Coordinates of C-alpha atoms and ligand atoms in Angstrom, one line a residue:
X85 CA 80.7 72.9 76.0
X86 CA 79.5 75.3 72.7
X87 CA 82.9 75.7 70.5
X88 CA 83.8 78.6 69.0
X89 CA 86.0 78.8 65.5
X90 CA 87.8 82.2 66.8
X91 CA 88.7 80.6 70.5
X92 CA 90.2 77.9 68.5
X93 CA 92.2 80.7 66.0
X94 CA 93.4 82.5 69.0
X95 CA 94.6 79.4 71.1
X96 CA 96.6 78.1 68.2
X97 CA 97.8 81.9 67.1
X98 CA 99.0 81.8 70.7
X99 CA 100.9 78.7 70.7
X100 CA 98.8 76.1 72.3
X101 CA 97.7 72.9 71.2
X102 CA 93.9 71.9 70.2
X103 CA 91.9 68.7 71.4
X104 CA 90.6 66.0 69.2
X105 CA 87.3 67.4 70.3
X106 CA 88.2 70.9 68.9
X107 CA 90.2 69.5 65.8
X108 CA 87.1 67.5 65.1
X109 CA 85.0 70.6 65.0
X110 CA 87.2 72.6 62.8
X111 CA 87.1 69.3 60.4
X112 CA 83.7 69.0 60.5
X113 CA 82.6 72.8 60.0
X114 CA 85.2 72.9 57.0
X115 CA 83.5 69.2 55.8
X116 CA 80.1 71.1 56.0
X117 CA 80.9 74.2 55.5
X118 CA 79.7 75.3 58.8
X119 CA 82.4 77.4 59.4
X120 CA 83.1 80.5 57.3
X121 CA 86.2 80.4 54.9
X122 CA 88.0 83.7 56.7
X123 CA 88.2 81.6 60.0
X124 CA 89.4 78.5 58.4
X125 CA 91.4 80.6 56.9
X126 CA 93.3 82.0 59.4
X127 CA 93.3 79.0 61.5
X128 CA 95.3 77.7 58.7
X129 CA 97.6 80.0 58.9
X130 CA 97.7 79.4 62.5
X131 CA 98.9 75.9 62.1
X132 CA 100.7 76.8 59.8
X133 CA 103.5 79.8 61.9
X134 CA 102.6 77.5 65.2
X135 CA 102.8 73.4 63.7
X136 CA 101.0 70.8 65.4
X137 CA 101.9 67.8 67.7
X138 CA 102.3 64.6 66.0
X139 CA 98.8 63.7 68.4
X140 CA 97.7 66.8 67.1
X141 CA 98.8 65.5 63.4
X142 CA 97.2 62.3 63.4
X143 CA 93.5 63.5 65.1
X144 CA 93.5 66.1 62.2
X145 CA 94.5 63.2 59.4
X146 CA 92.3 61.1 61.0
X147 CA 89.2 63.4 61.1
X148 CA 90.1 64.5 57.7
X149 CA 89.9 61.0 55.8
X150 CA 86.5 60.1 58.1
X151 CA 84.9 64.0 57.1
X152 CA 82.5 61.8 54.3
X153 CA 82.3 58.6 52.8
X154 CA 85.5 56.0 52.5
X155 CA 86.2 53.7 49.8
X156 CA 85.9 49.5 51.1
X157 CA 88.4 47.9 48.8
X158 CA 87.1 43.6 50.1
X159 CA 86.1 42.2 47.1
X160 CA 88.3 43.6 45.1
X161 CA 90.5 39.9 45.3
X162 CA 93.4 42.2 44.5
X163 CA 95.7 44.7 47.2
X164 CA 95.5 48.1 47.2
X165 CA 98.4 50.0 46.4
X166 CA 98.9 53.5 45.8
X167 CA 101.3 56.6 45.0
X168 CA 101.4 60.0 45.6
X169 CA 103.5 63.2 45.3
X170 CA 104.1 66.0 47.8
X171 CA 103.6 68.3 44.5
X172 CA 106.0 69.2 41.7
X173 CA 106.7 70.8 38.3
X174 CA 106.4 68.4 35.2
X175 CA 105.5 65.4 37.1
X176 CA 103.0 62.7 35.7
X177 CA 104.5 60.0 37.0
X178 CA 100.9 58.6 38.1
X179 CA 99.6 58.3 34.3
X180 CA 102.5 55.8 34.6
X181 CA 102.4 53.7 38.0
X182 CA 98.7 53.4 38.5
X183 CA 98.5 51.0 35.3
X184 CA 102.0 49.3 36.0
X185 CA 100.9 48.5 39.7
X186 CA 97.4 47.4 37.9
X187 CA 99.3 45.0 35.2
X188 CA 101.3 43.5 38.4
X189 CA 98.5 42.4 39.5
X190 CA 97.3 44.8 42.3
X191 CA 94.5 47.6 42.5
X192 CA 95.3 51.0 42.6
X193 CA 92.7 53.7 43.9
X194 CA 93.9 56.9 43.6
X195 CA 92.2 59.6 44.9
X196 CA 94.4 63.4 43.6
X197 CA 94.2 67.1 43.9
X198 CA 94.2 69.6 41.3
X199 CA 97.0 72.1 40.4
X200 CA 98.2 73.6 44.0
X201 CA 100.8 76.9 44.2
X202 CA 102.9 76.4 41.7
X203 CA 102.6 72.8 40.8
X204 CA 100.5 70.8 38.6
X205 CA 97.7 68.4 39.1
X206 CA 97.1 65.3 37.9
X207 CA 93.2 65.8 37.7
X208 CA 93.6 69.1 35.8
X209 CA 95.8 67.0 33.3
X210 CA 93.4 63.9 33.1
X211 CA 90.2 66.2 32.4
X212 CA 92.7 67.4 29.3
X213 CA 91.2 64.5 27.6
X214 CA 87.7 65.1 26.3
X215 CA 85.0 63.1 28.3
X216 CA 87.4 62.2 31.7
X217 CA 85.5 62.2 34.7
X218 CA 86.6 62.8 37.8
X219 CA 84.1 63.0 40.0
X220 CA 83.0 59.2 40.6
X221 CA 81.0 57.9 43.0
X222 CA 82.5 55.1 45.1
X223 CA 80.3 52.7 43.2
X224 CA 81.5 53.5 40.1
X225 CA 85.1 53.9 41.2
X226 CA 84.8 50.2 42.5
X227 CA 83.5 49.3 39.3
X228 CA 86.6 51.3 37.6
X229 CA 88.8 48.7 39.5
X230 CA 86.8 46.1 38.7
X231 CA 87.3 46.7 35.1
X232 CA 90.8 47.7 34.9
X233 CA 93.1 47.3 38.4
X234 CA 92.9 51.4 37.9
X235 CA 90.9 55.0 38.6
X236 CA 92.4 57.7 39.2
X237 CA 89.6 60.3 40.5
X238 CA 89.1 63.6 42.8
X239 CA 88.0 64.5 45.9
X240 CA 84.4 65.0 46.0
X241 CA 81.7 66.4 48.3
X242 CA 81.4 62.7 49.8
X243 CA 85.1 61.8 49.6
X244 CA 87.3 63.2 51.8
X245 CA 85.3 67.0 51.4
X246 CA 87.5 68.7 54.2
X247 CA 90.6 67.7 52.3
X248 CA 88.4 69.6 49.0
X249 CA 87.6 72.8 51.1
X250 CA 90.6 72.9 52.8
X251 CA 93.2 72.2 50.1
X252 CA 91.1 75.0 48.0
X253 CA 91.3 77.7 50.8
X254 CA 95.7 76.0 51.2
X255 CA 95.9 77.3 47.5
X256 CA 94.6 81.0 48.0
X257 CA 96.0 81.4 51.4
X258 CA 99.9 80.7 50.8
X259 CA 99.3 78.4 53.7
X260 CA 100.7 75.0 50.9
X261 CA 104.2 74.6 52.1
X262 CA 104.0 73.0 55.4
X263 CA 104.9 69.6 56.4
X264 CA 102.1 68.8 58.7
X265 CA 99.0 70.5 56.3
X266 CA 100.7 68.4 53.5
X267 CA 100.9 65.5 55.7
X268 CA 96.9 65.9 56.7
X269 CA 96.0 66.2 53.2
X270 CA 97.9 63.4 51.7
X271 CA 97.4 61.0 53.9
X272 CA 93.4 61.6 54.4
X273 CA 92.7 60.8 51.1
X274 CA 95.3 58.1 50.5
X275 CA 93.7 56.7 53.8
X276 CA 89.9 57.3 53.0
X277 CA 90.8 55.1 49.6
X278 CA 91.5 52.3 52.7
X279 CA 95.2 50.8 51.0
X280 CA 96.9 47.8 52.1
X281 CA 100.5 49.8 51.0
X282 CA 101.1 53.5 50.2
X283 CA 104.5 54.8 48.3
X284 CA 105.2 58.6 48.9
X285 CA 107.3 60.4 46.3
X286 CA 108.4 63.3 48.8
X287 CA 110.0 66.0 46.6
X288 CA 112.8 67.9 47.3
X289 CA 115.0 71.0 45.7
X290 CA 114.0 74.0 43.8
X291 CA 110.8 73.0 42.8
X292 CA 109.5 71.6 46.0
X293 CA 107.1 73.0 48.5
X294 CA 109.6 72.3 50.9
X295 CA 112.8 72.9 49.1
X296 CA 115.0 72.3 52.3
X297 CA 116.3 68.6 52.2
X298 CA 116.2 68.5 56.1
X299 CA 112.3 69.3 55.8
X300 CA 111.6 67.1 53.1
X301 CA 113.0 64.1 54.8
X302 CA 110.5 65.5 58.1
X303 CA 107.7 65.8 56.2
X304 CA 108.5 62.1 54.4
X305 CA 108.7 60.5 58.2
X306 CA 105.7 62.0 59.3
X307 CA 103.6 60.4 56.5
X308 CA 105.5 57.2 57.1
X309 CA 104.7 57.3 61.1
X310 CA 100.4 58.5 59.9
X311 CA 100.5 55.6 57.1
X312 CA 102.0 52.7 59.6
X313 CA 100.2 54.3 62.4
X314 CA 96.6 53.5 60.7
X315 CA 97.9 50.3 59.0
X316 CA 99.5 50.9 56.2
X317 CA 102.6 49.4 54.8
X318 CA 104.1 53.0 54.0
X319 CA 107.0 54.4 52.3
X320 CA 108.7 57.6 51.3
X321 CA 111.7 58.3 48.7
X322 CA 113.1 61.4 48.4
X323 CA 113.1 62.2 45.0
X324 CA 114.9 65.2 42.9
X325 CA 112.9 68.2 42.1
X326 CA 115.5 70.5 40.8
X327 CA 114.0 70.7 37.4
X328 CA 110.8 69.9 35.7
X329 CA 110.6 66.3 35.8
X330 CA 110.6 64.8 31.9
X331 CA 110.6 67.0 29.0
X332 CA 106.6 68.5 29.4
X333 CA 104.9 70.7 32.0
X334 CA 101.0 71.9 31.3
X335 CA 98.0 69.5 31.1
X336 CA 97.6 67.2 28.0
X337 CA 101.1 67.5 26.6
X338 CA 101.8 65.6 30.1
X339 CA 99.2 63.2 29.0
X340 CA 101.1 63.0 25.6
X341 CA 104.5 62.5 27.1
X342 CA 103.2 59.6 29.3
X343 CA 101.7 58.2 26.8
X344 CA 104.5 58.2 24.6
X345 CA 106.3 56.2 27.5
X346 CA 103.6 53.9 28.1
X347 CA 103.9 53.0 24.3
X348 CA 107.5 51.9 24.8
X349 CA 109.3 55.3 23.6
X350 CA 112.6 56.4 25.4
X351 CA 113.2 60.2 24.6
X352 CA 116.4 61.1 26.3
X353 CA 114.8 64.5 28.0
X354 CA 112.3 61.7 29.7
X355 CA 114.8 59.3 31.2
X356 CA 114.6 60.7 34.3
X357 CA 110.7 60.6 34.4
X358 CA 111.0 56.8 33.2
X359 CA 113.7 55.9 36.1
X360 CA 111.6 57.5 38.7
X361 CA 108.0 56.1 37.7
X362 CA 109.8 52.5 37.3
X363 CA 111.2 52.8 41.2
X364 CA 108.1 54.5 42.7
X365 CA 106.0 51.3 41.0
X366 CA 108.8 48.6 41.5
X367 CA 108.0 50.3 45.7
X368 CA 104.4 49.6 44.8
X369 CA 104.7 46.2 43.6
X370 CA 107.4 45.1 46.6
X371 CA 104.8 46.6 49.5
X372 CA 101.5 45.0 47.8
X373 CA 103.5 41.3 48.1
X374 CA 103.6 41.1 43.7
X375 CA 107.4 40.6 44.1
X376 CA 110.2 40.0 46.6
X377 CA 112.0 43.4 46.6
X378 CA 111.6 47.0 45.7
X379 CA 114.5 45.9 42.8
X380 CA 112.4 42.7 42.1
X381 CA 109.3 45.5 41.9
X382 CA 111.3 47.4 39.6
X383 CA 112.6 44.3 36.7
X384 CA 108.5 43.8 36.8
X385 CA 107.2 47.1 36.8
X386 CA 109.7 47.8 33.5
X387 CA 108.6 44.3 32.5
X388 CA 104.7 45.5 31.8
X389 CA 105.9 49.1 30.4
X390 CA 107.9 47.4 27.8
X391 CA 105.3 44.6 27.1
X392 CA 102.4 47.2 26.4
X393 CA 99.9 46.0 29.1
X394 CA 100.4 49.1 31.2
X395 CA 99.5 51.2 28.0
X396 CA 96.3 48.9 27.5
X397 CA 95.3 49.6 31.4
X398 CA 95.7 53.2 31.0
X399 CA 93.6 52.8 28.0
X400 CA 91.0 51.3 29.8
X401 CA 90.8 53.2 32.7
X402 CA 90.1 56.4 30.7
X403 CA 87.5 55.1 28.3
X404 CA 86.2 53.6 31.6
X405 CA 86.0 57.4 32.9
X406 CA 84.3 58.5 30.0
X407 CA 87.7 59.3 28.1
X408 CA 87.2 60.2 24.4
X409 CA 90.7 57.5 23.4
X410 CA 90.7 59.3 19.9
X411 CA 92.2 62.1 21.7
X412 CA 94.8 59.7 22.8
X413 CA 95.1 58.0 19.5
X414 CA 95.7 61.6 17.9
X415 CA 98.7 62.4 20.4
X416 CA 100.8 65.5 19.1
X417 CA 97.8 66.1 16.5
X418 CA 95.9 66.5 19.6
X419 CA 97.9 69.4 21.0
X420 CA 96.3 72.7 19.7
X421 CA 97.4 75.5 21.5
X422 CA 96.7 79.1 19.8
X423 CA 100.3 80.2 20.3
X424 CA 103.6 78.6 20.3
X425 CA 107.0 80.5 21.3
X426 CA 110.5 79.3 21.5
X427 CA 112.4 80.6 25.0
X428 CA 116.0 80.7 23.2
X429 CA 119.6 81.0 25.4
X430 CA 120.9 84.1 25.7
X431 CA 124.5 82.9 26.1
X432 CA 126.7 79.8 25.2
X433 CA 127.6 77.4 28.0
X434 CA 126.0 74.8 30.6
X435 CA 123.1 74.2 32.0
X436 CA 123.7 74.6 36.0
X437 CA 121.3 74.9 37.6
X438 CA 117.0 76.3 37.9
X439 CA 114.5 77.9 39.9
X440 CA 112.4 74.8 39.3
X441 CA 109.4 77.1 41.2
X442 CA 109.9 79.7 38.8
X443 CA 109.7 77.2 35.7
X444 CA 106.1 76.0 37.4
X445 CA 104.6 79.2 37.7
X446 CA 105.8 80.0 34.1
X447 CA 103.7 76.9 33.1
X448 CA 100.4 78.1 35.5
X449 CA 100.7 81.9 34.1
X450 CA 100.4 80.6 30.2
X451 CA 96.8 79.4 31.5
X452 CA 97.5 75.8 32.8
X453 CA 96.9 76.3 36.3
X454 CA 93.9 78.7 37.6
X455 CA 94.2 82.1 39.2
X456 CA 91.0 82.1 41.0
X457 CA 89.1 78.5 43.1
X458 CA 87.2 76.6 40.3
X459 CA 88.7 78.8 37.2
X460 CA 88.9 75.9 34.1
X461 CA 91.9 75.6 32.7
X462 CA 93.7 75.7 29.9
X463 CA 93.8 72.6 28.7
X464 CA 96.4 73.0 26.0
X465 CA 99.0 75.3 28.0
X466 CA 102.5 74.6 29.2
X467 CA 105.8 74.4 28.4
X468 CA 108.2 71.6 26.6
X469 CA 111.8 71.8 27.9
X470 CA 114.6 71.1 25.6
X471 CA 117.2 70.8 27.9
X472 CA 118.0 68.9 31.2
X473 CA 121.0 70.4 33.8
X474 CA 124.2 69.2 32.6
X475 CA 123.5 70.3 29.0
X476 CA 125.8 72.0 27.2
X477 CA 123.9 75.2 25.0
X478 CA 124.3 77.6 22.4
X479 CA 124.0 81.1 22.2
X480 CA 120.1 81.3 20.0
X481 CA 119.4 77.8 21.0
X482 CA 115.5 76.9 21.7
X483 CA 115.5 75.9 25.8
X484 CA 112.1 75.7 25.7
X485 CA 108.9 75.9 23.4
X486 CA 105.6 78.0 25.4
X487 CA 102.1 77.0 24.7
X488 CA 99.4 79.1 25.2
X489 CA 95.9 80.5 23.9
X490 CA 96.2 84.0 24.7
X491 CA 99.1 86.1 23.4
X492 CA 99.1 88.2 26.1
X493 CA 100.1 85.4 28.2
X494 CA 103.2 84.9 27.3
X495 CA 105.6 88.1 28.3
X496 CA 105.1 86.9 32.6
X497 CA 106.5 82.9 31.9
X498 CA 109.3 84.3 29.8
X499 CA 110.6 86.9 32.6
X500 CA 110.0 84.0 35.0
X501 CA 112.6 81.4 32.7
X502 CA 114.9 84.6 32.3
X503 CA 115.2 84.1 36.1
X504 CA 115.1 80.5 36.6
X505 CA 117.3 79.1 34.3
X506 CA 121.0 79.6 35.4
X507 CA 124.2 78.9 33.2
X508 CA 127.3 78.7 33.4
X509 CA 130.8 78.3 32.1
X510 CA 131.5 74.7 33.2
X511 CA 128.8 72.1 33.9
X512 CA 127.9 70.9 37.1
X513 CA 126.4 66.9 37.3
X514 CA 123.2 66.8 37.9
X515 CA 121.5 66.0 41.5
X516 CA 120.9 62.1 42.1
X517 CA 117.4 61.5 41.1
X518 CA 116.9 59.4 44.1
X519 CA 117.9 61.4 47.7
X520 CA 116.8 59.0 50.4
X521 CA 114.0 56.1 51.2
X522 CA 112.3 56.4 54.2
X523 CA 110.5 53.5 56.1
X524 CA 109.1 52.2 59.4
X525 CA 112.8 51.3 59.5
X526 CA 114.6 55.1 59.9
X527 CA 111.7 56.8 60.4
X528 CA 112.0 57.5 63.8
X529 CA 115.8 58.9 63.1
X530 CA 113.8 62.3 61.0
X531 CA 111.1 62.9 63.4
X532 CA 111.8 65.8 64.9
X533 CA 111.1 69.1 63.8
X534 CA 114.0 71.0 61.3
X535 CA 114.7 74.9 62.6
X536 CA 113.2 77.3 60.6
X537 CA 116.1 79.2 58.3
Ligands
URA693 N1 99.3 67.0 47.4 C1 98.2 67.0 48.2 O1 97.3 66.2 48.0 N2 98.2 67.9 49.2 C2 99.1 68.8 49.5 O2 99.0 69.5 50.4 C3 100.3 68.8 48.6 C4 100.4 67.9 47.6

């Protein structure tokens, strides 16, 4: 029987499920671009006011990570083992894992997105550095891994290209912030890159897609239940996004702040970026078999930040991408933006509490993330926070220092920190960095479906 986009549109507009057969064809037309971007669109948009069965779920995931090429890892004498991030504001944990999973002996393919909604995205930030390619072929991602345990590349027109359509047409449609379109996406291309062990970092507060805890922790079991489903060792913590994560948000000063980690530095206002990166890879290391517990993973994982082999692996990797490493060498020299602007406190007291969304779409409006599909960006745009929730302030004090290469650009992001950064008269302890780990174990406990407030 002929299918038709719009009879698939209207069935799921109405409240009914699809077939594989039909879920295949929307796949495919988006993969080929068969089918125009308005229906897509809107069946988007369909999913996501109606949801889908978890059957639904995994045909689409599974269609998804199949809709081109998939990387073979055999041969590689080495697991593969992999992170990912539901999305947030400031977070560049993956400059840090990928070559700490790499110097613990395992491989890491990681296939990412570029900046989505608010948040920002890690290929945007790697293409910061003059000469990084992203777009690799699967041969010369193998040979990548070959070289150095690491790549970190993008979805291409072979490699997983409904997840590239689709995740495009997400970004312009406000159709991001649903648990099972996040789930599809994620776990395509972390299943097209064929791992032994994935470890999700499933976000959760203010700057969050899915800022309810109750939905976060749904959204974390349904990629556990896809991952183990297809044969992956998979694993989601629950991790704080009530602020930006680390001191920077924007493309290379994200770069710079990693790198100043990877080079053994321990800046208070990155603590909490260090702690995280150092449990997601200790996760890593535990699943891929390098150690005999997630703590054990952790001990090693800090073991090859400290000892500068994870530096010299993240070295590698982006010369082997065609990374220019004197950018790297010149660090804050590096960082040219036109304009600079402190963001001072209005008032003396604490530091209570953010609209962490607000924060990132401060950092995409001074030119870091794109307004329109396939806009470049601003490489050198973002913000540097000075303080972290808890803080005491001053009345006059710098909270935060803007970077930007248009003037212009700069009255927006300040209304938006006016807004999102809340004080008060007493402080309030921060939230645990660390909400919840979810695993084949519990999964089952979150599966079903939070009410919508
Ligand atoms: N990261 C992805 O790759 N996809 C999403 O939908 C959200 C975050």
């Amino acid at each position: 029987m002929t299918l038709h986009a719009v009879d698939l549109i209207r069935k799921k507009r109405d409240g009914e499920g699809l077939s594989a057969d039909e879920i295949r064809f929307l796949v495919e037309g988006a993969a080929r671009e068969t089918i125009p971007e308005e229906q897509l669109a809107a069946w988007l948009m369909a999913v996501f006011l109606r949801g889908l069965s978890l059957a639904e779920l995994d045909t689409l995931t599974t269609a998804m990570r199949f809709s081109g090429d998939v990387f073979q890892p055999t041969g590689l004498g080495r697991k593969t083992v992999d992170k990912h991030s539901t999305g947030g504001v400031g977070d560049k944990t993956s400059f840090l894992v990928a070559p700490i999973a790499a110097a613990a002996g395992l491989a890491d393919p990681m296939i990412s997105g570029r900046a989505l909604g608010h948040t920002g995205g890690t290929l945007d930030k790697l293409e910061s550095i003059p000469g990084y390619r992203t777009q690799l072929s699967l041969d010369e991602m193998r040979r990548v891994l070959e070289e150095c345990g690491a790549a970190i590349v993008g979805q291409t027109q072979n490699l997983v290209p409904a997840d590239r359509k689709l995740y495009s047409l997400r970004d312009r449609t406000a159709t991001v912030e649903n648990p099972y379109l996040i789930c599809a996406s994620i776990m395509s291309k972390k299943l097209a890159a064929g791992l032994d062990a994935l470890v999700i970092d499933v976000k959760t507060g203010s700057g969050a897609f899915l800022r309810n805890e109750d939905e976060s922790r749904y959204l974390a079991a349904l990629m556990v239940e896809t991952g183990e489903r297809a044969g992956t060792r998979t694993v989601a913590l629950l991790t704080d996004m009530s602020q930006p994560l680390g001191q920077m948000a924007g493309n290379w000063i994200e770069i710079q702040e990693s790198l100043a980690l990877l080079g053994g530095e321990r800046p208070r206002l990155s603590e909490d970026l260090r702690e995280v990166s150092l449990l997601l890879a200790g996760w890593m290391i535990f699943l891929g078999g390098q150690a005999p517990s997630a703590e054990a993973g952790r001990a090693l994982a800090e073991e090859k930040l400290t000892d500068g082999s994870a530096l010299r692996i993240f070295r590698a990797m982006v010369a082997a991408q065609g990374g220019d490493l004197t950018a790297l060498d010149a660090g804050e020299r590096f960082h040219q933006p036109r304009f600079r602007r402190d963001f001072r406190a209005e008032r003396s007291g604490y530091f209570v509490s953010a609209d962490c969304t607000k924060i990132g779409w401060a950092v995409q409006r001074l030119g870091a993330g794109r307004e329109r599909a396939g806009e470049p960006v601003e490489p050198h745009a973002g913000l540097a926070m000075h303080v972290k929730l808890g803080d005491p302030v001053q009345a006059g004090q710098p909270l935060a220092t803007l970077f930007t290469q248009d003037e212009a650009r700069f009255a927006e992001p300040e209304h938006l920190l006016r807004e999102a950064l809340i004080f008060g008269d007493a402080p309030v302890p921060p939230p645990p960095l660390v909400r919840q780990i979810i695993s084949v174990e519990n999964k089952n406990s979150f599966l079903n479906p939070p009410r919508r407030p």
